[in-house]
GROMACS .gro file of C-alpha atoms in nm:
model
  129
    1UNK     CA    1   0.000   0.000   0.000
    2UNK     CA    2   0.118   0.358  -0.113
    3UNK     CA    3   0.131   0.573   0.141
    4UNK     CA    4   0.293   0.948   0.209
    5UNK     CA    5   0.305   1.109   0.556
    6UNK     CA    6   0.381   1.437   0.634
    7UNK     CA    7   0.472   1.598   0.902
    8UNK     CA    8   0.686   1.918   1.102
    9UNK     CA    9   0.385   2.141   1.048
   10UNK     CA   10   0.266   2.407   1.276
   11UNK     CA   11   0.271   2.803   1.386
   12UNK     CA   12   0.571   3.038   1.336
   13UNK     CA   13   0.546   3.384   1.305
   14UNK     CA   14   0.646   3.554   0.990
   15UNK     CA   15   1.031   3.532   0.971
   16UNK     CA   16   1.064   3.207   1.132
   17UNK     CA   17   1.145   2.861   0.988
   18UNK     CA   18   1.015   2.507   0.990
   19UNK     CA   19   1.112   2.158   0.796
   20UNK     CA   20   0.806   1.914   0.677
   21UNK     CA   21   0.930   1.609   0.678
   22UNK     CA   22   0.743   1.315   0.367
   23UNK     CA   23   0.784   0.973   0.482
   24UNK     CA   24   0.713   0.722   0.177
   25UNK     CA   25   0.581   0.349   0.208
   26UNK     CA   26   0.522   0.098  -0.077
   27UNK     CA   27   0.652   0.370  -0.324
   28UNK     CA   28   1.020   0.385  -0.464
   29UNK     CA   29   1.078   0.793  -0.450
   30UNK     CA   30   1.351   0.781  -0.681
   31UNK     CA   31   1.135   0.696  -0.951
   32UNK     CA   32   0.889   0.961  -0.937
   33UNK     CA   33   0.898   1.315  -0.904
   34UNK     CA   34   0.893   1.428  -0.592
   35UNK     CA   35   0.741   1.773  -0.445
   36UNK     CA   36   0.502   1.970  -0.230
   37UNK     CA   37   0.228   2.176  -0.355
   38UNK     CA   38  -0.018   2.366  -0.101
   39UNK     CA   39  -0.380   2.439  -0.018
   40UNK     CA   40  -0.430   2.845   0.090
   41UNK     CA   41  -0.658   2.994   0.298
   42UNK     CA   42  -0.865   3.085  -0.002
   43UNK     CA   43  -0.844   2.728  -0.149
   44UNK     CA   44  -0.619   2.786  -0.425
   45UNK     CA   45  -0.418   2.480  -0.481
   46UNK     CA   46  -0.028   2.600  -0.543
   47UNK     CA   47   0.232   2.437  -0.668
   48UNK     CA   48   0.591   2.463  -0.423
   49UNK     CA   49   0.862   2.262  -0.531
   50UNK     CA   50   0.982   1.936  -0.702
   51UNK     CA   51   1.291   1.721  -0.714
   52UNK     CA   52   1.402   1.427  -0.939
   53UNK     CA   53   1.577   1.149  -0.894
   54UNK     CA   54   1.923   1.312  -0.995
   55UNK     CA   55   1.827   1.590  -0.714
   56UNK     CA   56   1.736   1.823  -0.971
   57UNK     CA   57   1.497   2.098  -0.786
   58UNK     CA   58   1.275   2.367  -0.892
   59UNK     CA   59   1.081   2.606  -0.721
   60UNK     CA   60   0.754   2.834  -0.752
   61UNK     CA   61   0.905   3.172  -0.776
   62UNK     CA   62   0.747   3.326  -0.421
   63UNK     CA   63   0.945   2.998  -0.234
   64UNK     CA   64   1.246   3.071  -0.442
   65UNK     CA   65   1.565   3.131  -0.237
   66UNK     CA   66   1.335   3.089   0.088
   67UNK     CA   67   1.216   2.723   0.056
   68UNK     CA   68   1.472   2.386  -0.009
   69UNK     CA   69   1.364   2.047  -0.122
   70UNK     CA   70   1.599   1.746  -0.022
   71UNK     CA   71   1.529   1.356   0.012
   72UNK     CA   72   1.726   1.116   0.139
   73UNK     CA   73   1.618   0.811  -0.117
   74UNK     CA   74   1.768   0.537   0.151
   75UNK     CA   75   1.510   0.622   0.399
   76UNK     CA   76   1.232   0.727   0.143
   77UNK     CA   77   1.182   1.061   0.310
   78UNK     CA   78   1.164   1.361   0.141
   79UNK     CA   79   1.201   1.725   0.321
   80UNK     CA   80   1.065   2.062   0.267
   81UNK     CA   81   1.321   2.366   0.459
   82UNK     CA   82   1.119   2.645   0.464
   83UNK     CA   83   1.307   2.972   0.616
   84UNK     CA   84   1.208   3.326   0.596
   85UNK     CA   85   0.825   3.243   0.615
   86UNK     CA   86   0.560   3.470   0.577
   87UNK     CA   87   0.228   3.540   0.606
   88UNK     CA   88   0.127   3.410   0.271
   89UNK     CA   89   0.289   3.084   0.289
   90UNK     CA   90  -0.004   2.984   0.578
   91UNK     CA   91  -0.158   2.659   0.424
   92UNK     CA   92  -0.190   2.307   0.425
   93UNK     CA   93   0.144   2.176   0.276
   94UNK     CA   94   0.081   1.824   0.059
   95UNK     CA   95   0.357   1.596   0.013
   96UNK     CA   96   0.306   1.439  -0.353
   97UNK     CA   97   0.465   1.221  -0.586
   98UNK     CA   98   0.430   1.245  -0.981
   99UNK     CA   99   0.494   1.085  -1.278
  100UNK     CA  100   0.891   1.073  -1.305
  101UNK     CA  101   0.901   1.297  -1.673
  102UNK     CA  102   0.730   1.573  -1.532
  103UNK     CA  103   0.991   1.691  -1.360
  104UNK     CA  104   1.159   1.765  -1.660
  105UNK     CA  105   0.844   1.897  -1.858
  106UNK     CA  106   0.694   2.117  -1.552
  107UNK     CA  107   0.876   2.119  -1.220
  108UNK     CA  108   0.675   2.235  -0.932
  109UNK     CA  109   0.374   2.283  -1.127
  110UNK     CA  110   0.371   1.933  -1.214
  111UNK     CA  111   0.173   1.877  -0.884
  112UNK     CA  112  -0.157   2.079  -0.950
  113UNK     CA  113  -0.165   1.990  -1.324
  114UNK     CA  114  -0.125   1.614  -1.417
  115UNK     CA  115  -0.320   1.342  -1.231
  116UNK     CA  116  -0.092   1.228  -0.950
  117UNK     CA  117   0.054   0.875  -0.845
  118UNK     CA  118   0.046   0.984  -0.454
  119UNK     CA  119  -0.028   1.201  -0.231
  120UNK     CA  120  -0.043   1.273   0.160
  121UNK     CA  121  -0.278   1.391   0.429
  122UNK     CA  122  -0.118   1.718   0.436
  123UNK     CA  123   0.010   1.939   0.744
  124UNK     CA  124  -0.074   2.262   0.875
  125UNK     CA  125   0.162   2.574   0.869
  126UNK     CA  126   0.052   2.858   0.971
  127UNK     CA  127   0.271   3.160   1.025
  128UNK     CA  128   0.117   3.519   1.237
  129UNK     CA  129   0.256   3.821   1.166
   0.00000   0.00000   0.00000
């Protein structure tokens, strides 16, 4: 059974810093592409950042230089560093897993535009000003 878990969620104010943490099960991570994508406030569904198997990342451009995707493959865990956070990154943060050429094709917006392989339960971030 496929299964993604995510977790290292909660409430920062703006400026501070958290890691979500992915753990896979029944899925190989190195062959897929890898990423987070969020759910805002307002229920827009927004793509963060992806990784390949190669460790090839790319990044939504608000996250750019702020957020940092890593996995470590031998423990199927993938990692989201997000530093610098504000306001507008409150949401639910979805660990997902894609079709392995889409990383190539679309990066981070791979994960709210082609139909996905897995994804997890989500965790809550939520940063105060």
């Amino acid at each position: 059974q496929v299964q993604l878990s995510e977790s290292g969620g909660g409430a920062v104010q703006s400026g501070g810093s958290l890691r979500l943490s992915c753990a896979a099960s029944g899925l190989d991570i190195s062959a897929h592409c890898m990423g987070w994508f969020r759910r805002t406030p307002g229920d827009e569904r927004e793509g963060v950042a992806s990784i390949d198997a190669d460790g090839e990342t790319s990044y939504e451009n608000s996250v750019q230089g702020r957020f940092a995707i890593s996995q470590d493959a031998a423990k199927s865990t993938l990692f989201l560093d997000m530093n610098s956070l504000t306001v507008d990154d409150t949401a639910m943060y979805y660990c997902a897993a894609a079709p392995k050429e889409f990383c190539a094709v679309m990066g981070w917006g791979a994960f709210t535009r082609v139909p996905l392989d897995a994804r997890g339960q989500g965790t809550l971030v939520t940063v105060s000003s």
